[in-house]
Structure formats: C-alpha cells, structure tokens
C-alpha cells in the first residue's frame, strides 16, 4: 500500500513538473497609469517572460476594448535580457467611458504555435481638464519646448505667426488655440516619444504676445508658454504679408492716374491740339489699367496654400473645398491670391488655379 502511494505521489509530481514546464510564456504589466486625461497619449508597457530559447517571434492581438484608440498596434517586441521581452503600446481616450483592451500574446517557432498567454484589462481612472481655461491648448505632455517663432505682417490689420514646438509624450496633433479664427498645423512629425509641430496662427497686428497653457503630466500642473509677437522689420513682395489692394501707395497711383487723365482731357478741350489727344488716349489707357479689378477665379479643392512662392516654402493650409479668390500677383510659377470670402492671402501653384 505504501509502495502504491509512493508511485502515485511520484506520478503526480512528475506530471506537475511536466505541466509547469509546458508553460513557456508569462505576461505582466510593467508600466500602466493609474489616471489618464482626455486626449492624453499614454504608454502601457507589457513584459513577457519566455522560458524557452526555441522560438522565433512574439505576436500581439487586442480585444474587448471600447472608446479607446491604440496608436501603434504593430509595435515590435524588444529583447531586454535572455528571457525577458517588452513592448510599449500607446493609447488615447476621448471620453471617460472606455475600456483598455485585453492583450493576447502568442509565442511562435516558425509557423508552429508554442504557447499563448493573455493579459486582462485593468481599470484606469479618467479626468477631463482645462474646460474653464481659455488659454488651454488641449495638450498634455511631459514637457514642451518652444524652439522658434516668427511673426510677419499678414495684411494691414493682422499678423501671421509660425511656431516650432517639441514635446515629449504628448498629443501635439490636438494643439489648438482658443479665440483665434485662422490657425492650423503646417507640419507634424514624431520619433521615439518626441513630437515636433510647426503651427501657424493669425492675430491682430497690435497684439504683442500670446500665452497658451498645457498640462504637464510630470508635475501634474498647468504650465504657461509665452510667444512674443514681434513683427519683422522687412516687408518684401514675395511674402504673404501685404495685400496690394490695401496699400496706400497703390491707392495713390490709381487716383493719380485718373487725375492726370482728367487734366489732359480738360487741356485738350481747351487747346484743341492733336498731340494732346494722344496724351489723353495714353493717360486714359493707363488709368483704366490701374483701376481694373483683379482677375477672379477659384482655388481647386485639396490645393495647398503656401507662405512663400518657393518650392521649399511652408504650407500655410490646405483648402478642403473650392475657394473664390482674386489674383494679386504672379511669380516663379506661383500666384498670390486673396480669398474673396474669408480674406486670406497666400501663394498657390499655377496649376491649382481655375476659373468659375
């Protein structure tokens, strides 16, 4: 009887060892936030313990999530040590009613499945911030660095500012300034947790600075970023900062052309000289040319509007529908345009211009 008991005990001990040894993949959360904010991009780090060397790769899949966006579902696993692997997944939520997905990881040897392990969702608290702050830019980041800024005269009443920002672990794609009508993303890129944003906005020409706030996720507090709006001294014809129609000099030229025509016309009526008739005709043609309205047309849908008439110019914005415009100037294959409905000024390529 005792011998039988020992055999049974040895059998179950051996079976348990074999059962344990058959498990080759164990998952756990290495990093997960306890609280997240609206539009915050947050990181979840998953750790995989692999107890075999006979495998080729790890794959991940996600299920049972709701009201949450996984930003890098195809992120690769990185080897940390001989038996430890990690993967960083970035998520974003827009409302409090969300659920982190269940994560399933498979261990493969070629086309053969070795093991499967699952990591269940865990609750995370949610907060909505900045609702009452008119300066809040909708950005949550570990840090923001204002690298560069430049302000130019946009038209006679407004200034155009372009800013260059770097941020760590941020959502710069959601950047927006309150109480500013004309603004937008000119360029955005990301690498290894750092985002870079080039952004433009238009303000009244008398405004001397602009302050926006962001929420610093490291210090758990709001931080101010101040942008001086200092107008550059130079005004050149290649820029989008001046509307010739509003130029005092242009108005004087138009009025002067009409006055000179009238003077020569009166002089011809008085003297009745043939050579004066020639001058009347010439001044009439000049006055008409100066006072002709600008050619009108449209900017084609999905065309880009540029800051300068150059190949490497920053894109001002992209038109999402046909826009009625006036032609102000032509240069180097570009056309300087004035928006009929919203008054914007910029440069487009000639192929982007069409007629009604």
mmCIF file of C-alpha atoms in Angstrom:
data_model
loop_
_atom_site.group_PDB
_atom_site.id
_atom_site.type_symbol
_atom_site.label_atom_id
_atom_site.label_comp_id
_atom_site.label_asym_id
_atom_site.label_seq_id
_atom_site.Cartn_x
_atom_site.Cartn_y
_atom_site.Cartn_z
ATOM 1 C CA UNK A 1 0.000 0.000 0.000
ATOM 2 C CA UNK A 2 2.812 2.301 0.899
ATOM 3 C CA UNK A 3 4.590 1.449 -2.351
ATOM 4 C CA UNK A 4 1.439 2.236 -4.346
ATOM 5 C CA UNK A 5 1.094 5.594 -2.558
ATOM 6 C CA UNK A 6 4.703 6.479 -3.382
ATOM 7 C CA UNK A 7 4.172 5.607 -7.038
ATOM 8 C CA UNK A 8 1.050 7.771 -7.204
ATOM 9 C CA UNK A 9 2.867 10.639 -5.482
ATOM 10 C CA UNK A 10 5.793 10.384 -7.905
ATOM 11 C CA UNK A 11 3.425 10.256 -10.878
ATOM 12 C CA UNK A 12 1.584 13.440 -9.896
ATOM 13 C CA UNK A 13 4.847 15.198 -9.013
ATOM 14 C CA UNK A 14 6.301 14.319 -12.423
ATOM 15 C CA UNK A 15 3.050 15.293 -14.159
ATOM 16 C CA UNK A 16 3.032 18.651 -12.350
ATOM 17 C CA UNK A 17 6.621 19.334 -13.356
ATOM 18 C CA UNK A 18 5.839 18.484 -16.973
ATOM 19 C CA UNK A 19 2.711 20.689 -16.853
ATOM 20 C CA UNK A 20 4.708 23.586 -15.445
ATOM 21 C CA UNK A 21 7.488 23.084 -17.961
ATOM 22 C CA UNK A 22 4.953 23.169 -20.794
ATOM 23 C CA UNK A 23 4.159 26.808 -19.989
ATOM 24 C CA UNK A 24 6.682 28.975 -21.840
ATOM 25 C CA UNK A 25 5.123 32.462 -21.825
ATOM 26 C CA UNK A 26 4.108 34.704 -18.912
ATOM 27 C CA UNK A 27 2.756 38.254 -19.224
ATOM 28 C CA UNK A 28 2.574 41.178 -16.821
ATOM 29 C CA UNK A 29 2.184 44.961 -16.854
ATOM 30 C CA UNK A 30 5.496 46.711 -16.273
ATOM 31 C CA UNK A 31 4.042 50.228 -16.614
ATOM 32 C CA UNK A 32 0.434 51.349 -16.613
ATOM 33 C CA UNK A 33 -1.028 54.702 -15.485
ATOM 34 C CA UNK A 34 -3.492 54.891 -12.628
ATOM 35 C CA UNK A 35 -5.141 58.003 -14.089
ATOM 36 C CA UNK A 36 -5.390 59.441 -17.630
ATOM 37 C CA UNK A 37 -6.804 62.641 -19.098
ATOM 38 C CA UNK A 38 -8.926 63.484 -22.104
ATOM 39 C CA UNK A 39 -6.857 63.315 -25.338
ATOM 40 C CA UNK A 40 -3.750 62.305 -23.409
ATOM 41 C CA UNK A 41 -1.431 59.914 -25.201
ATOM 42 C CA UNK A 42 -0.326 57.437 -22.550
ATOM 43 C CA UNK A 43 2.028 54.471 -22.509
ATOM 44 C CA UNK A 44 1.381 50.930 -21.338
ATOM 45 C CA UNK A 45 4.457 48.684 -21.126
ATOM 46 C CA UNK A 46 3.862 44.915 -21.247
ATOM 47 C CA UNK A 47 6.534 42.480 -20.035
ATOM 48 C CA UNK A 48 6.844 38.934 -21.423
ATOM 49 C CA UNK A 49 8.836 36.234 -19.653
ATOM 50 C CA UNK A 50 9.827 33.477 -22.094
ATOM 51 C CA UNK A 51 11.163 30.223 -20.601
ATOM 52 C CA UNK A 52 12.377 28.636 -23.828
ATOM 53 C CA UNK A 53 15.025 29.506 -26.395
ATOM 54 C CA UNK A 54 13.361 27.516 -29.174
ATOM 55 C CA UNK A 55 11.140 30.256 -30.619
ATOM 56 C CA UNK A 56 11.318 32.761 -33.455
ATOM 57 C CA UNK A 57 8.939 35.598 -32.595
ATOM 58 C CA UNK A 58 6.141 37.040 -30.475
ATOM 59 C CA UNK A 59 2.880 38.467 -31.851
ATOM 60 C CA UNK A 60 0.169 40.503 -30.139
ATOM 61 C CA UNK A 61 -3.566 40.913 -30.619
ATOM 62 C CA UNK A 62 -6.141 43.049 -28.816
ATOM 63 C CA UNK A 63 -9.812 42.517 -27.969
ATOM 64 C CA UNK A 64 -12.759 43.708 -25.863
ATOM 65 C CA UNK A 65 -11.741 47.387 -25.937
ATOM 66 C CA UNK A 66 -14.141 50.315 -26.131
ATOM 67 C CA UNK A 67 -13.825 54.100 -26.677
ATOM 68 C CA UNK A 68 -10.048 53.912 -26.823
ATOM 69 C CA UNK A 69 -7.546 54.181 -29.701
ATOM 70 C CA UNK A 70 -4.407 52.060 -29.905
ATOM 71 C CA UNK A 71 -1.872 54.185 -31.765
ATOM 72 C CA UNK A 72 0.795 51.552 -32.515
ATOM 73 C CA UNK A 73 -0.843 48.093 -32.817
ATOM 74 C CA UNK A 74 2.090 46.753 -34.861
ATOM 75 C CA UNK A 75 4.768 47.674 -32.330
ATOM 76 C CA UNK A 76 7.592 45.098 -32.177
ATOM 77 C CA UNK A 77 8.779 43.271 -29.078
ATOM 78 C CA UNK A 78 12.232 44.224 -27.795
ATOM 79 C CA UNK A 79 14.600 41.857 -26.025
ATOM 80 C CA UNK A 80 15.630 43.183 -22.601
ATOM 81 C CA UNK A 81 17.536 40.152 -21.291
ATOM 82 C CA UNK A 82 17.924 36.436 -22.076
ATOM 83 C CA UNK A 83 14.351 35.589 -21.100
ATOM 84 C CA UNK A 84 12.630 38.999 -20.874
ATOM 85 C CA UNK A 85 10.931 40.954 -23.657
ATOM 86 C CA UNK A 86 8.981 44.219 -23.532
ATOM 87 C CA UNK A 87 6.561 46.149 -25.743
ATOM 88 C CA UNK A 88 5.339 49.732 -25.343
ATOM 89 C CA UNK A 89 1.812 50.440 -26.519
ATOM 90 C CA UNK A 90 0.420 53.969 -26.789
ATOM 91 C CA UNK A 91 -3.276 54.671 -26.254
ATOM 92 C CA UNK A 92 -5.565 57.690 -26.423
ATOM 93 C CA UNK A 93 -9.042 58.221 -24.985
ATOM 94 C CA UNK A 94 -11.592 60.966 -25.632
ATOM 95 C CA UNK A 95 -14.256 60.091 -23.056
ATOM 96 C CA UNK A 96 -14.480 58.547 -19.612
ATOM 97 C CA UNK A 97 -16.461 55.502 -20.727
ATOM 98 C CA UNK A 98 -13.511 53.497 -22.042
ATOM 99 C CA UNK A 99 -12.004 50.065 -21.541
ATOM 100 C CA UNK A 100 -8.390 49.078 -22.032
ATOM 101 C CA UNK A 101 -8.182 46.055 -24.357
ATOM 102 C CA UNK A 102 -7.329 42.517 -23.313
ATOM 103 C CA UNK A 103 -3.919 41.651 -24.724
ATOM 104 C CA UNK A 104 -3.157 38.214 -26.148
ATOM 105 C CA UNK A 105 0.434 37.290 -26.992
ATOM 106 C CA UNK A 106 1.471 34.229 -28.975
ATOM 107 C CA UNK A 107 4.861 32.553 -28.950
ATOM 108 C CA UNK A 108 5.902 31.077 -32.305
ATOM 109 C CA UNK A 109 8.553 28.822 -33.728
ATOM 110 C CA UNK A 110 8.271 29.425 -37.442
ATOM 111 C CA UNK A 111 4.654 28.565 -38.283
ATOM 112 C CA UNK A 112 4.213 26.418 -35.154
ATOM 113 C CA UNK A 113 2.431 27.907 -32.164
ATOM 114 C CA UNK A 114 4.311 27.170 -28.930
ATOM 115 C CA UNK A 115 2.266 28.992 -26.321
ATOM 116 C CA UNK A 116 -0.454 31.631 -25.771
ATOM 117 C CA UNK A 117 -0.831 33.981 -22.820
ATOM 118 C CA UNK A 118 -3.427 36.644 -22.061
ATOM 119 C CA UNK A 119 -3.338 39.843 -20.035
ATOM 120 C CA UNK A 120 -6.737 41.077 -18.878
ATOM 121 C CA UNK A 121 -7.781 44.707 -18.939
ATOM 122 C CA UNK A 122 -7.304 46.733 -15.804
ATOM 123 C CA UNK A 123 -9.388 49.801 -14.774
ATOM 124 C CA UNK A 124 -7.850 53.271 -15.187
ATOM 125 C CA UNK A 125 -9.307 56.462 -13.756
ATOM 126 C CA UNK A 126 -10.229 59.266 -16.186
ATOM 127 C CA UNK A 127 -10.221 63.052 -15.788
ATOM 128 C CA UNK A 128 -11.270 65.897 -18.091
ATOM 129 C CA UNK A 129 -9.153 69.004 -17.595
ATOM 130 C CA UNK A 130 -8.826 72.572 -18.809
ATOM 131 C CA UNK A 131 -12.527 73.153 -19.531
ATOM 132 C CA UNK A 132 -12.613 76.593 -17.920
ATOM 133 C CA UNK A 133 -9.203 77.770 -19.130
ATOM 134 C CA UNK A 134 -9.349 79.928 -22.284
ATOM 135 C CA UNK A 135 -5.596 79.537 -22.682
ATOM 136 C CA UNK A 136 -5.577 75.719 -22.557
ATOM 137 C CA UNK A 137 -4.198 74.298 -25.815
ATOM 138 C CA UNK A 138 -5.582 70.744 -25.295
ATOM 139 C CA UNK A 139 -2.026 69.447 -24.883
ATOM 140 C CA UNK A 140 -0.878 67.034 -22.189
ATOM 141 C CA UNK A 141 2.859 66.389 -22.232
ATOM 142 C CA UNK A 142 5.863 65.581 -20.068
ATOM 143 C CA UNK A 143 7.458 68.751 -21.347
ATOM 144 C CA UNK A 144 7.106 71.370 -24.106
ATOM 145 C CA UNK A 145 9.931 73.348 -25.695
ATOM 146 C CA UNK A 146 9.228 76.400 -27.851
ATOM 147 C CA UNK A 147 12.160 76.134 -30.274
ATOM 148 C CA UNK A 148 11.451 79.021 -32.620
ATOM 149 C CA UNK A 149 8.821 81.601 -33.556
ATOM 150 C CA UNK A 150 8.486 84.248 -36.247
ATOM 151 C CA UNK A 151 5.856 86.906 -36.855
ATOM 152 C CA UNK A 152 5.231 88.682 -40.171
ATOM 153 C CA UNK A 153 2.679 91.235 -41.290
ATOM 154 C CA UNK A 154 -0.163 89.239 -42.867
ATOM 155 C CA UNK A 155 -2.262 92.162 -44.086
ATOM 156 C CA UNK A 156 -2.768 95.729 -42.927
ATOM 157 C CA UNK A 157 -4.717 94.631 -39.858
ATOM 158 C CA UNK A 158 -3.312 91.203 -38.944
ATOM 159 C CA UNK A 159 -0.035 89.406 -38.293
ATOM 160 C CA UNK A 160 0.915 85.833 -39.160
ATOM 161 C CA UNK A 161 2.995 83.857 -36.655
ATOM 162 C CA UNK A 162 4.673 80.488 -37.174
ATOM 163 C CA UNK A 163 5.922 78.500 -34.165
ATOM 164 C CA UNK A 164 8.124 75.416 -33.897
ATOM 165 C CA UNK A 165 7.474 73.206 -30.846
ATOM 166 C CA UNK A 166 8.997 69.999 -29.467
ATOM 167 C CA UNK A 167 7.166 67.926 -26.856
ATOM 168 C CA UNK A 168 7.738 64.629 -25.067
ATOM 169 C CA UNK A 169 4.986 62.000 -24.684
ATOM 170 C CA UNK A 170 2.430 64.459 -25.958
ATOM 171 C CA UNK A 171 -0.640 64.838 -28.167
ATOM 172 C CA UNK A 172 0.543 67.771 -30.297
ATOM 173 C CA UNK A 173 -1.836 66.678 -33.066
ATOM 174 C CA UNK A 174 -4.642 68.118 -30.880
ATOM 175 C CA UNK A 175 -2.981 71.523 -30.451
ATOM 176 C CA UNK A 176 -5.483 74.368 -30.817
ATOM 177 C CA UNK A 177 -5.593 77.964 -29.635
ATOM 178 C CA UNK A 178 -8.898 79.334 -28.372
ATOM 179 C CA UNK A 179 -10.438 82.553 -29.705
ATOM 180 C CA UNK A 180 -8.307 82.540 -32.878
ATOM 181 C CA UNK A 181 -10.100 82.043 -36.192
ATOM 182 C CA UNK A 182 -7.230 81.373 -38.602
ATOM 183 C CA UNK A 183 -4.843 78.686 -37.354
ATOM 184 C CA UNK A 184 -3.652 75.239 -38.298
ATOM 185 C CA UNK A 185 -0.942 72.582 -38.472
ATOM 186 C CA UNK A 186 1.729 73.228 -41.097
ATOM 187 C CA UNK A 187 3.772 70.114 -40.307
ATOM 188 C CA UNK A 188 3.949 67.443 -37.592
ATOM 189 C CA UNK A 189 6.300 64.505 -37.119
ATOM 190 C CA UNK A 190 7.211 62.064 -34.370
ATOM 191 C CA UNK A 191 10.148 59.883 -33.370
ATOM 192 C CA UNK A 192 10.813 57.848 -30.197
ATOM 193 C CA UNK A 193 8.320 59.607 -27.947
ATOM 194 C CA UNK A 194 9.165 63.142 -29.179
ATOM 195 C CA UNK A 195 6.818 65.127 -31.391
ATOM 196 C CA UNK A 196 7.638 68.211 -33.446
ATOM 197 C CA UNK A 197 4.932 70.645 -34.527
ATOM 198 C CA UNK A 198 5.092 73.606 -36.912
ATOM 199 C CA UNK A 199 1.928 75.662 -36.394
ATOM 200 C CA UNK A 200 0.596 78.945 -37.787
ATOM 201 C CA UNK A 201 -1.961 81.416 -36.462
ATOM 202 C CA UNK A 202 -3.188 84.914 -37.300
ATOM 203 C CA UNK A 203 -3.660 87.620 -34.660
ATOM 204 C CA UNK A 204 -4.497 91.355 -34.665
ATOM 205 C CA UNK A 205 -1.423 93.342 -35.661
ATOM 206 C CA UNK A 206 -1.480 95.297 -32.385
ATOM 207 C CA UNK A 207 -1.247 92.148 -30.207
ATOM 208 C CA UNK A 208 2.237 91.917 -28.687
ATOM 209 C CA UNK A 209 2.251 88.387 -27.206
ATOM 210 C CA UNK A 210 0.230 85.215 -26.920
ATOM 211 C CA UNK A 211 0.161 82.830 -23.954
ATOM 212 C CA UNK A 212 -1.121 79.266 -24.052
ATOM 213 C CA UNK A 213 -1.115 76.609 -21.349
ATOM 214 C CA UNK A 214 -0.519 72.880 -21.396
ATOM 215 C CA UNK A 215 -0.866 70.242 -18.702
ATOM 216 C CA UNK A 216 2.482 68.885 -17.549
ATOM 217 C CA UNK A 217 1.958 65.183 -16.797
ATOM 218 C CA UNK A 218 5.181 65.013 -14.766
ATOM 219 C CA UNK A 219 4.446 67.865 -12.354
ATOM 220 C CA UNK A 220 0.633 67.374 -12.519
ATOM 221 C CA UNK A 221 0.137 71.088 -13.113
ATOM 222 C CA UNK A 222 -0.639 73.608 -15.852
ATOM 223 C CA UNK A 223 2.305 75.417 -17.413
ATOM 224 C CA UNK A 224 2.339 78.678 -19.404
ATOM 225 C CA UNK A 225 4.130 79.123 -22.717
ATOM 226 C CA UNK A 226 4.577 82.736 -23.835
ATOM 227 C CA UNK A 227 5.085 83.629 -27.504
ATOM 228 C CA UNK A 228 6.306 87.197 -28.209
ATOM 229 C CA UNK A 229 4.604 88.552 -31.342
ATOM 230 C CA UNK A 230 7.416 90.752 -32.634
ATOM 231 C CA UNK A 231 6.944 91.941 -36.196
ATOM 232 C CA UNK A 232 9.924 91.549 -38.519
ATOM 233 C CA UNK A 233 11.178 94.822 -39.981
ATOM 234 C CA UNK A 234 11.380 93.731 -43.593
ATOM 235 C CA UNK A 235 8.392 93.585 -45.913
ATOM 236 C CA UNK A 236 9.147 92.032 -49.294
ATOM 237 C CA UNK A 237 6.881 91.376 -52.209
ATOM 238 C CA UNK A 238 7.446 87.598 -52.081
ATOM 239 C CA UNK A 239 5.730 87.294 -48.728
ATOM 240 C CA UNK A 240 2.084 86.784 -47.932
ATOM 241 C CA UNK A 241 2.009 89.678 -45.511
ATOM 242 C CA UNK A 242 0.730 92.553 -47.629
ATOM 243 C CA UNK A 243 -2.375 92.989 -49.762
ATOM 244 C CA UNK A 244 -1.533 95.375 -52.637
ATOM 245 C CA UNK A 245 -5.200 96.360 -52.817
ATOM 246 C CA UNK A 246 -4.904 97.866 -49.337
ATOM 247 C CA UNK A 247 -1.599 99.642 -49.993
ATOM 248 C CA UNK A 248 -1.779 103.433 -49.636
ATOM 249 C CA UNK A 249 0.801 103.772 -52.417
ATOM 250 C CA UNK A 250 -1.357 101.694 -54.778
ATOM 251 C CA UNK A 251 -4.409 103.803 -53.975
ATOM 252 C CA UNK A 252 -2.438 106.981 -54.677
ATOM 253 C CA UNK A 253 -1.301 105.583 -58.039
ATOM 254 C CA UNK A 254 -4.890 104.781 -59.058
ATOM 255 C CA UNK A 255 -6.184 108.198 -58.048
ATOM 256 C CA UNK A 256 -3.210 109.961 -59.661
ATOM 257 C CA UNK A 257 -3.770 108.135 -62.954
ATOM 258 C CA UNK A 258 -7.391 109.322 -63.049
ATOM 259 C CA UNK A 259 -6.453 112.904 -62.132
ATOM 260 C CA UNK A 260 -3.749 113.080 -64.831
ATOM 261 C CA UNK A 261 -6.201 111.763 -67.426
ATOM 262 C CA UNK A 262 -8.781 114.367 -66.448
ATOM 263 C CA UNK A 263 -6.191 117.162 -66.572
ATOM 264 C CA UNK A 264 -5.056 116.201 -70.103
ATOM 265 C CA UNK A 265 -8.679 115.827 -71.201
ATOM 266 C CA UNK A 266 -9.503 119.354 -69.968
ATOM 267 C CA UNK A 267 -6.333 120.683 -71.547
ATOM 268 C CA UNK A 268 -7.268 119.089 -74.894
ATOM 269 C CA UNK A 269 -10.789 120.563 -74.737
ATOM 270 C CA UNK A 270 -9.275 123.988 -74.080
ATOM 271 C CA UNK A 271 -6.336 123.948 -76.554
ATOM 272 C CA UNK A 272 -7.671 121.563 -79.243
ATOM 273 C CA UNK A 273 -4.163 120.331 -80.072
ATOM 274 C CA UNK A 274 -3.723 116.929 -81.772
ATOM 275 C CA UNK A 275 -0.667 115.962 -79.700
ATOM 276 C CA UNK A 276 -2.755 116.497 -76.553
ATOM 277 C CA UNK A 277 -5.290 113.999 -77.895
ATOM 278 C CA UNK A 278 -2.537 111.371 -77.982
ATOM 279 C CA UNK A 279 -1.685 112.086 -74.339
ATOM 280 C CA UNK A 280 -5.383 111.869 -73.426
ATOM 281 C CA UNK A 281 -5.595 108.414 -75.007
ATOM 282 C CA UNK A 282 -2.409 107.219 -73.261
ATOM 283 C CA UNK A 283 -3.432 108.511 -69.831
ATOM 284 C CA UNK A 284 -6.909 107.044 -70.303
ATOM 285 C CA UNK A 285 -5.439 103.581 -71.024
ATOM 286 C CA UNK A 286 -3.103 103.863 -68.003
ATOM 287 C CA UNK A 287 -5.971 104.941 -65.718
ATOM 288 C CA UNK A 288 -8.140 102.051 -66.897
ATOM 289 C CA UNK A 289 -5.324 99.507 -66.433
ATOM 290 C CA UNK A 290 -4.534 100.785 -62.944
ATOM 291 C CA UNK A 291 -8.177 100.674 -61.894
ATOM 292 C CA UNK A 292 -9.213 97.392 -63.474
ATOM 293 C CA UNK A 293 -10.465 94.890 -60.894
ATOM 294 C CA UNK A 294 -8.232 91.894 -60.170
ATOM 295 C CA UNK A 295 -8.807 88.732 -62.161
ATOM 296 C CA UNK A 296 -11.006 86.329 -60.228
ATOM 297 C CA UNK A 297 -11.186 82.560 -60.161
ATOM 298 C CA UNK A 298 -11.076 79.638 -57.778
ATOM 299 C CA UNK A 299 -8.519 77.602 -55.879
ATOM 300 C CA UNK A 300 -9.158 73.953 -56.657
ATOM 301 C CA UNK A 301 -10.196 71.600 -53.868
ATOM 302 C CA UNK A 302 -7.334 69.952 -51.896
ATOM 303 C CA UNK A 303 -4.816 72.538 -53.151
ATOM 304 C CA UNK A 304 -2.044 73.775 -50.854
ATOM 305 C CA UNK A 305 -1.654 77.452 -49.971
ATOM 306 C CA UNK A 306 1.979 78.398 -49.295
ATOM 307 C CA UNK A 307 3.587 81.107 -47.214
ATOM 308 C CA UNK A 308 6.157 81.947 -49.910
ATOM 309 C CA UNK A 309 6.367 81.387 -53.694
ATOM 310 C CA UNK A 310 9.184 78.826 -53.380
ATOM 311 C CA UNK A 311 9.453 75.044 -53.629
ATOM 312 C CA UNK A 312 10.562 74.648 -50.000
ATOM 313 C CA UNK A 313 8.025 77.085 -48.555
ATOM 314 C CA UNK A 314 5.985 76.138 -45.504
ATOM 315 C CA UNK A 315 2.444 75.079 -46.358
ATOM 316 C CA UNK A 316 0.026 77.641 -44.942
ATOM 317 C CA UNK A 317 -3.009 75.362 -45.122
ATOM 318 C CA UNK A 318 -4.912 73.017 -47.429
ATOM 319 C CA UNK A 319 -8.264 74.085 -48.886
ATOM 320 C CA UNK A 320 -10.928 71.445 -48.288
ATOM 321 C CA UNK A 321 -13.288 72.910 -50.904
ATOM 322 C CA UNK A 322 -13.137 75.296 -53.840
ATOM 323 C CA UNK A 323 -12.403 78.869 -52.714
ATOM 324 C CA UNK A 324 -13.206 82.033 -54.663
ATOM 325 C CA UNK A 325 -10.118 84.239 -54.944
ATOM 326 C CA UNK A 326 -8.632 87.311 -56.629
ATOM 327 C CA UNK A 327 -5.183 87.286 -58.251
ATOM 328 C CA UNK A 328 -2.808 89.791 -56.663
ATOM 329 C CA UNK A 329 0.475 88.807 -58.272
ATOM 330 C CA UNK A 330 2.293 86.128 -60.319
ATOM 331 C CA UNK A 331 5.847 84.972 -59.601
ATOM 332 C CA UNK A 332 8.013 81.915 -60.388
ATOM 333 C CA UNK A 333 5.102 79.650 -61.304
ATOM 334 C CA UNK A 334 3.101 80.754 -58.245
ATOM 335 C CA UNK A 335 0.067 83.019 -57.936
ATOM 336 C CA UNK A 336 -0.534 85.325 -54.987
ATOM 337 C CA UNK A 337 -4.216 85.179 -54.095
ATOM 338 C CA UNK A 338 -6.723 86.956 -51.890
ATOM 339 C CA UNK A 339 -9.672 84.963 -50.560
ATOM 340 C CA UNK A 340 -12.965 86.590 -51.559
ATOM 341 C CA UNK A 341 -14.997 85.179 -48.664
ATOM 342 C CA UNK A 342 -12.510 84.982 -45.778
ATOM 343 C CA UNK A 343 -9.771 87.439 -46.798
ATOM 344 C CA UNK A 344 -6.780 85.101 -46.507
ATOM 345 C CA UNK A 345 -3.657 85.872 -48.528
ATOM 346 C CA UNK A 346 -1.190 83.260 -49.752
ATOM 347 C CA UNK A 347 0.587 81.694 -52.699
ATOM 348 C CA UNK A 348 -0.628 78.756 -54.789
ATOM 349 C CA UNK A 349 0.938 76.902 -57.679
ATOM 350 C CA UNK A 350 -0.422 77.945 -61.081
ATOM 351 C CA UNK A 351 -1.960 74.506 -61.670
ATOM 352 C CA UNK A 352 -4.056 74.964 -58.508
ATOM 353 C CA UNK A 353 -5.866 77.978 -60.011
ATOM 354 C CA UNK A 354 -9.057 77.545 -62.006
ATOM 355 C CA UNK A 355 -11.872 79.621 -63.452
ATOM 356 C CA UNK A 356 -15.510 79.569 -62.405
#
